[in-house]
PDB file of C-alpha atoms and ligand atoms in Angstrom:
ATOM      1  CA  MET A   1      -0.114  -0.350   0.234  1.00  0.00           C
ATOM      2  CA  PRO A   2       1.378   3.846  -0.668  1.00  0.00           C
ATOM      3  CA  VAL A   3       2.576   5.613   2.358  1.00  0.00           C
ATOM      4  CA  HIS A   4       0.026   8.627   1.755  1.00  0.00           C
ATOM      5  CA  ALA A   5      -2.848   6.098   2.077  1.00  0.00           C
ATOM      6  CA  PHE A   6      -1.814   6.531   6.146  1.00  0.00           C
ATOM      7  CA  THR A   7      -1.389   9.618   5.213  1.00  0.00           C
ATOM      8  CA  THR A   8      -3.805  11.373   3.832  1.00  0.00           C
ATOM      9  CA  PRO A   9      -5.828  10.285   6.125  1.00  0.00           C
ATOM     10  CA  LEU A  10      -3.357  11.136   9.146  1.00  0.00           C
ATOM     11  CA  LEU A  11      -2.935  14.932   7.878  1.00  0.00           C
ATOM     12  CA  LEU A  12      -7.156  15.135   7.646  1.00  0.00           C
ATOM     13  CA  CYS A  13      -7.807  13.950  11.294  1.00  0.00           C
ATOM     14  CA  LEU A  14      -5.123  16.311  12.603  1.00  0.00           C
ATOM     15  CA  HIS A  15      -6.499  19.607  10.815  1.00  0.00           C
ATOM     16  CA  LEU A  16      -9.829  18.804  10.928  1.00  0.00           C
ATOM     17  CA  LEU A  17      -8.919  18.573  14.620  1.00  0.00           C
ATOM     18  CA  ALA A  18      -7.953  21.760  14.710  1.00  0.00           C
ATOM     19  CA  ALA A  19     -10.350  23.820  12.536  1.00  0.00           C
ATOM     20  CA  ALA A  20     -12.593  21.915  15.601  1.00  0.00           C
ATOM     21  CA  LEU A  21     -10.689  23.755  18.432  1.00  0.00           C
ATOM     22  CA  TRP A  22     -10.640  26.422  16.701  1.00  0.00           C
ATOM     23  CA  VAL A  23     -14.101  26.844  15.816  1.00  0.00           C
ATOM     24  CA  GLY A  24     -15.898  24.602  18.587  1.00  0.00           C
ATOM     25  CA  GLY A  25     -14.292  26.522  20.752  1.00  0.00           C
ATOM     26  CA  MET A  26     -15.927  30.340  19.564  1.00  0.00           C
ATOM     27  CA  ALA A  27     -18.976  28.025  20.038  1.00  0.00           C
ATOM     28  CA  THR A  28     -18.575  27.702  23.696  1.00  0.00           C
ATOM     29  CA  PHE A  29     -17.011  30.591  24.628  1.00  0.00           C
ATOM     30  CA  HIS A  30     -19.723  33.170  22.734  1.00  0.00           C
ATOM     31  CA  PHE A  31     -22.604  30.956  24.001  1.00  0.00           C
ATOM     32  CA  ALA A  32     -21.932  29.462  27.320  1.00  0.00           C
ATOM     33  CA  VAL A  33     -18.845  30.408  29.314  1.00  0.00           C
ATOM     34  CA  ARG A  34     -19.778  33.745  29.125  1.00  0.00           C
ATOM     35  CA  PRO A  35     -23.351  34.219  28.899  1.00  0.00           C
ATOM     36  CA  ALA A  36     -22.501  32.382  32.259  1.00  0.00           C
ATOM     37  CA  ALA A  37     -20.549  34.527  33.828  1.00  0.00           C
ATOM     38  CA  VAL A  38     -22.644  37.486  32.854  1.00  0.00           C
ATOM     39  CA  GLU A  39     -25.394  35.488  34.952  1.00  0.00           C
ATOM     40  CA  THR A  40     -23.191  34.633  38.203  1.00  0.00           C
ATOM     41  CA  LEU A  41     -20.400  36.789  37.923  1.00  0.00           C
ATOM     42  CA  GLU A  42     -20.509  40.784  39.056  1.00  0.00           C
ATOM     43  CA  PRO A  43     -18.153  42.709  36.719  1.00  0.00           C
ATOM     44  CA  PRO A  44     -13.941  43.081  38.697  1.00  0.00           C
ATOM     45  CA  GLN A  45     -14.336  39.286  38.785  1.00  0.00           C
ATOM     46  CA  ARG A  46     -16.820  38.164  35.551  1.00  0.00           C
ATOM     47  CA  LEU A  47     -14.059  40.324  33.565  1.00  0.00           C
ATOM     48  CA  ARG A  48     -10.287  38.939  35.382  1.00  0.00           C
ATOM     49  CA  MET A  49     -11.970  35.101  35.011  1.00  0.00           C
ATOM     50  CA  LEU A  50     -12.664  35.940  31.087  1.00  0.00           C
ATOM     51  CA  CYS A  51      -9.901  37.675  30.426  1.00  0.00           C
ATOM     52  CA  GLN A  52      -7.248  34.241  32.445  1.00  0.00           C
ATOM     53  CA  ALA A  53      -9.543  32.049  29.943  1.00  0.00           C
ATOM     54  CA  LEU A  54      -8.797  34.038  26.997  1.00  0.00           C
ATOM     55  CA  GLY A  55      -5.496  34.420  27.535  1.00  0.00           C
ATOM     56  CA  ARG A  56      -5.800  30.214  27.547  1.00  0.00           C
ATOM     57  CA  PHE A  57      -7.709  29.866  24.766  1.00  0.00           C
ATOM     58  CA  PHE A  58      -6.053  32.045  22.392  1.00  0.00           C
ATOM     59  CA  ARG A  59      -2.370  30.239  23.258  1.00  0.00           C
ATOM     60  CA  TRP A  60      -4.002  26.601  22.302  1.00  0.00           C
ATOM     61  CA  VAL A  61      -6.032  28.562  18.989  1.00  0.00           C
ATOM     62  CA  ALA A  62      -2.200  29.755  17.542  1.00  0.00           C
ATOM     63  CA  ALA A  63      -1.345  26.415  17.836  1.00  0.00           C
ATOM     64  CA  ALA A  64      -4.490  24.919  16.239  1.00  0.00           C
ATOM     65  CA  ILE A  65      -4.029  27.580  13.351  1.00  0.00           C
ATOM     66  CA  VAL A  66       0.210  26.320  12.771  1.00  0.00           C
ATOM     67  CA  LEU A  67      -1.958  22.713  12.948  1.00  0.00           C
ATOM     68  CA  LEU A  68      -4.057  23.751   9.914  1.00  0.00           C
ATOM     69  CA  LEU A  69      -0.887  25.433   7.900  1.00  0.00           C
ATOM     70  CA  ALA A  70       1.611  22.665   7.866  1.00  0.00           C
ATOM     71  CA  THR A  71      -1.486  19.523   7.923  1.00  0.00           C
ATOM     72  CA  GLY A  72      -3.579  21.804   4.586  1.00  0.00           C
ATOM     73  CA  PHE A  73       0.224  22.638   2.996  1.00  0.00           C
ATOM     74  CA  SER A  74       0.792  18.858   3.395  1.00  0.00           C
ATOM     75  CA  MET A  75      -2.317  17.560   1.603  1.00  0.00           C
ATOM     76  CA  VAL A  76      -1.851  20.262  -1.115  1.00  0.00           C
ATOM     77  CA  GLN A  77       1.203  19.300  -1.550  1.00  0.00           C
ATOM     78  CA  MET A  78       0.851  15.511  -1.947  1.00  0.00           C
ATOM     79  CA  ALA A  79      -1.496  16.157  -4.213  1.00  0.00           C
ATOM     80  CA  GLY A  80      -0.469  17.847  -6.801  1.00  0.00           C
ATOM     81  CA  GLY A  81       0.150  21.683  -5.476  1.00  0.00           C
ATOM     82  CA  MET A  82      -2.233  24.442  -5.458  1.00  0.00           C
ATOM     83  CA  GLY A  83      -3.372  24.506  -9.237  1.00  0.00           C
ATOM     84  CA  ALA A  84      -4.922  21.199  -8.719  1.00  0.00           C
ATOM     85  CA  MET A  85      -6.952  21.681  -6.586  1.00  0.00           C
ATOM     86  CA  ARG A  86     -11.148  22.779  -6.794  1.00  0.00           C
ATOM     87  CA  TRP A  87     -12.769  25.283  -6.243  1.00  0.00           C
ATOM     88  CA  HIS A  88     -13.704  24.775  -3.038  1.00  0.00           C
ATOM     89  CA  VAL A  89      -9.783  24.394  -1.025  1.00  0.00           C
ATOM     90  CA  HIS A  90      -8.716  27.665  -2.640  1.00  0.00           C
ATOM     91  CA  ALA A  91     -11.720  29.422  -0.586  1.00  0.00           C
ATOM     92  CA  MET A  92     -11.499  27.705   2.723  1.00  0.00           C
ATOM     93  CA  LEU A  93      -7.070  28.943   2.160  1.00  0.00           C
ATOM     94  CA  GLY A  94      -9.103  32.585   1.719  1.00  0.00           C
ATOM     95  CA  ILE A  95     -11.747  32.575   4.302  1.00  0.00           C
ATOM     96  CA  ALA A  96      -9.032  31.268   6.779  1.00  0.00           C
ATOM     97  CA  LEU A  97      -6.559  33.261   6.193  1.00  0.00           C
ATOM     98  CA  LEU A  98      -9.049  36.466   6.714  1.00  0.00           C
ATOM     99  CA  MET A  99     -10.143  34.327   9.912  1.00  0.00           C
ATOM    100  CA  MET A 100      -5.900  34.588  11.060  1.00  0.00           C
ATOM    101  CA  VAL A 101      -5.162  37.807  10.185  1.00  0.00           C
ATOM    102  CA  ILE A 102      -8.697  38.776  12.297  1.00  0.00           C
ATOM    103  CA  PHE A 103      -7.735  36.456  15.610  1.00  0.00           C
ATOM    104  CA  GLY A 104      -3.609  38.209  14.781  1.00  0.00           C
ATOM    105  CA  VAL A 105      -5.928  41.643  15.437  1.00  0.00           C
ATOM    106  CA  VAL A 106      -7.712  40.376  18.806  1.00  0.00           C
ATOM    107  CA  TYR A 107      -4.747  38.028  19.951  1.00  0.00           C
ATOM    108  CA  ARG A 108      -1.637  40.851  19.604  1.00  0.00           C
ATOM    109  CA  ARG A 109      -4.110  43.946  19.702  1.00  0.00           C
ATOM    110  CA  ARG A 110      -7.555  44.003  21.211  1.00  0.00           C
ATOM    111  CA  TYR A 111      -6.376  41.221  23.914  1.00  0.00           C
ATOM    112  CA  PRO A 112      -3.063  43.644  25.353  1.00  0.00           C
ATOM    113  CA  GLN A 113      -5.597  46.176  26.135  1.00  0.00           C
ATOM    114  CA  LEU A 114      -8.034  44.321  27.370  1.00  0.00           C
ATOM    115  CA  GLN A 115      -4.931  43.008  29.750  1.00  0.00           C
ATOM    116  CA  GLU A 116      -4.345  46.885  30.525  1.00  0.00           C
ATOM    117  CA  LYS A 117      -7.425  48.137  31.566  1.00  0.00           C
ATOM    118  CA  VAL A 118      -8.195  44.657  33.892  1.00  0.00           C
ATOM    119  CA  ALA A 119      -4.858  45.634  35.668  1.00  0.00           C
ATOM    120  CA  ALA A 120      -5.343  48.585  36.553  1.00  0.00           C
ATOM    121  CA  SER A 121      -9.374  47.541  36.808  1.00  0.00           C
ATOM    122  CA  ASP A 122     -10.685  50.328  34.921  1.00  0.00           C
ATOM    123  CA  TRP A 123     -14.307  47.929  35.007  1.00  0.00           C
ATOM    124  CA  LYS A 124     -16.031  50.460  32.235  1.00  0.00           C
ATOM    125  CA  ALA A 125     -12.734  50.054  29.551  1.00  0.00           C
ATOM    126  CA  ALA A 126     -12.390  46.283  30.766  1.00  0.00           C
ATOM    127  CA  ALA A 127     -16.090  45.936  29.677  1.00  0.00           C
ATOM    128  CA  ALA A 128     -15.590  48.137  25.949  1.00  0.00           C
ATOM    129  CA  ALA A 129     -12.573  46.567  25.300  1.00  0.00           C
ATOM    130  CA  LEU A 130     -13.754  42.712  25.646  1.00  0.00           C
ATOM    131  CA  ALA A 131     -16.970  43.523  24.164  1.00  0.00           C
ATOM    132  CA  GLY A 132     -14.975  45.166  20.910  1.00  0.00           C
ATOM    133  CA  ILE A 133     -12.751  40.639  20.982  1.00  0.00           C
ATOM    134  CA  ARG A 134     -16.724  40.089  21.512  1.00  0.00           C
ATOM    135  CA  GLN A 135     -17.454  40.547  18.473  1.00  0.00           C
ATOM    136  CA  LEU A 136     -14.237  39.856  16.034  1.00  0.00           C
ATOM    137  CA  VAL A 137     -14.601  36.101  17.497  1.00  0.00           C
ATOM    138  CA  PHE A 138     -18.115  35.989  16.431  1.00  0.00           C
ATOM    139  CA  ILE A 139     -17.165  37.136  12.683  1.00  0.00           C
ATOM    140  CA  ASN A 140     -14.338  34.782  13.033  1.00  0.00           C
ATOM    141  CA  LEU A 141     -17.272  31.966  14.979  1.00  0.00           C
ATOM    142  CA  LEU A 142     -19.574  32.980  11.531  1.00  0.00           C
ATOM    143  CA  LEU A 143     -16.076  32.666   9.260  1.00  0.00           C
ATOM    144  CA  GLY A 144     -15.639  29.098  10.693  1.00  0.00           C
ATOM    145  CA  VAL A 145     -18.531  28.156   9.717  1.00  0.00           C
ATOM    146  CA  ALA A 146     -18.528  29.108   6.476  1.00  0.00           C
ATOM    147  CA  VAL A 147     -15.191  26.902   5.891  1.00  0.00           C
ATOM    148  CA  PHE A 148     -17.252  23.482   7.332  1.00  0.00           C
ATOM    149  CA  VAL A 149     -19.744  24.043   5.152  1.00  0.00           C
ATOM    150  CA  ILE A 150     -17.323  25.285   1.639  1.00  0.00           C
ATOM    151  CA  ALA A 151     -15.055  22.399   2.611  1.00  0.00           C
ATOM    152  CA  VAL A 152     -18.097  19.452   3.359  1.00  0.00           C
ATOM    153  CA  VAL A 153     -20.927  20.891   0.500  1.00  0.00           C
ATOM    154  CA  GLY A 154     -17.755  21.726  -2.043  1.00  0.00           C
ATOM    155  CA  ARG A 155     -16.811  18.772  -3.037  1.00  0.00           C
ATOM    156  CA  ALA A 156     -20.091  17.875  -4.663  1.00  0.00           C
ATOM    157  CA  TRP A 157     -19.639  20.514  -6.770  1.00  0.00           C
TER     158      TRP A 157
HETATM  159  C1  LIG X 201     -10.481  27.680  10.302  1.00  0.00           C
HETATM  160  C2  LIG X 201      -9.405  27.023   9.276  1.00  0.00           C
HETATM  161  C3  LIG X 201      -9.749  25.607   8.259  1.00  0.00           C
HETATM  162  C4  LIG X 201     -10.914  24.779   8.264  1.00  0.00           C
HETATM  163  C5  LIG X 201     -12.364  24.950   9.804  1.00  0.00           C
HETATM  164  C6  LIG X 201     -10.959  23.740   7.621  1.00  0.00           C
HETATM  165  C7  LIG X 201     -12.002  22.891   7.775  1.00  0.00           C
HETATM  166  C8  LIG X 201     -11.505  21.852   6.554  1.00  0.00           C
HETATM  167  C9  LIG X 201     -12.108  20.232   6.476  1.00  0.00           C
HETATM  168  C10 LIG X 201     -14.043  20.441   7.407  1.00  0.00           C
HETATM  169  C11 LIG X 201     -11.626  19.225   5.744  1.00  0.00           C
HETATM  170  C12 LIG X 201     -12.762  18.147   5.085  1.00  0.00           C
HETATM  171  C13 LIG X 201     -13.408  18.123   4.013  1.00  0.00           C
HETATM  172  C14 LIG X 201     -14.033  16.693   3.794  1.00  0.00           C
HETATM  173  O1  LIG X 201     -12.854  16.187   3.887  1.00  0.00           O
HETATM  174  O2  LIG X 201     -15.205  16.613   2.963  1.00  0.00           O
HETATM  175  C15 LIG X 201     -10.678  19.696   5.290  1.00  0.00           C
HETATM  176  C16 LIG X 201      -9.535  19.863   3.867  1.00  0.00           C
HETATM  177  C17 LIG X 201      -8.544  20.068   3.477  1.00  0.00           C
HETATM  178  N1  LIG X 201      -8.420  21.139   4.024  1.00  0.00           N
HETATM  179 FE1  LIG X 201      -9.018  22.759   5.297  1.00  0.00          FE
HETATM  180  N2  LIG X 201      -9.372  24.308   6.607  1.00  0.00           N
HETATM  181  C18 LIG X 201      -9.308  25.344   7.594  1.00  0.00           C
HETATM  182  C19 LIG X 201      -7.787  25.241   7.069  1.00  0.00           C
HETATM  183  C20 LIG X 201      -7.279  24.902   5.873  1.00  0.00           C
HETATM  184  C21 LIG X 201      -5.925  25.678   5.753  1.00  0.00           C
HETATM  185  C22 LIG X 201      -5.473  26.911   5.826  1.00  0.00           C
HETATM  186  C23 LIG X 201      -5.843  24.978   4.177  1.00  0.00           C
HETATM  187  C24 LIG X 201      -4.426  24.913   3.102  1.00  0.00           C
HETATM  188  C25 LIG X 201      -4.851  25.439   2.773  1.00  0.00           C
HETATM  189  C26 LIG X 201      -6.592  23.899   3.930  1.00  0.00           C
HETATM  190  C27 LIG X 201      -6.692  22.648   2.488  1.00  0.00           C
HETATM  191  C28 LIG X 201      -7.018  21.569   2.993  1.00  0.00           C
HETATM  192  C29 LIG X 201      -7.056  20.792   2.065  1.00  0.00           C
HETATM  193  C30 LIG X 201      -5.689  20.545   0.828  1.00  0.00           C
HETATM  194  C31 LIG X 201      -8.562  19.042   2.428  1.00  0.00           C
HETATM  195  C32 LIG X 201      -8.605  18.032   1.697  1.00  0.00           C
HETATM  196  C33 LIG X 201      -9.862  18.736   0.932  1.00  0.00           C
HETATM  197  C34 LIG X 201     -10.274  17.408   0.202  1.00  0.00           C
HETATM  198  O3  LIG X 201      -9.357  16.096   0.704  1.00  0.00           O
HETATM  199  O4  LIG X 201     -11.177  17.875  -0.725  1.00  0.00           O
HETATM  200  N3  LIG X 201      -7.573  24.358   4.731  1.00  0.00           N
HETATM  201  N4  LIG X 201     -10.829  21.194   5.541  1.00  0.00           N
END
């Protein structure tokens, strides 16, 4: 049996685990963690907790991005390069790159601002910084769902 009879499914499996971690993690944050924190915690505890939780989640997202790019481009390479790819892979790559730029803005610019406001106990400014992060993460969640739909349904066309 040729080597890539095993390699491609293994790469696809790692690719899907990374995608599930990123997109599923954003959904968990948006639909469960933040609303629960709003219901149960006062602003100082809530903002401290969400700031900590986001910092931990973002480190996993950074690792997931490295894995998505490495596995995605390895699969492309094994299948004959981008020129040999069908439209759904081009669309996946384009939207994924946009999501990575948005993540970069959140992680490198917006998240340090949130940390700064939380450290200064400036709860009003911290809440505003968190609201900005929440909007961008929600946009990425919608884009991530679109990538899943395009990647899977797009194979049929
Ligand atoms: C948020 C980012 C991404 C998500 C959510 C995602 C999701 C997926 C999913 C769900 C599949 C499985 C399709 C199927 O087997 O039916 C897939 C396959 C694939 N992905 Fe991604 N992907 C992402 C980023 C990337 C990137 C950056 C590349 C780099 C070129 C890439 C290249 C590929 C390739 C080559 C396949 C196999 C396509 C096929 O066999 O038809 N993906 N991806």
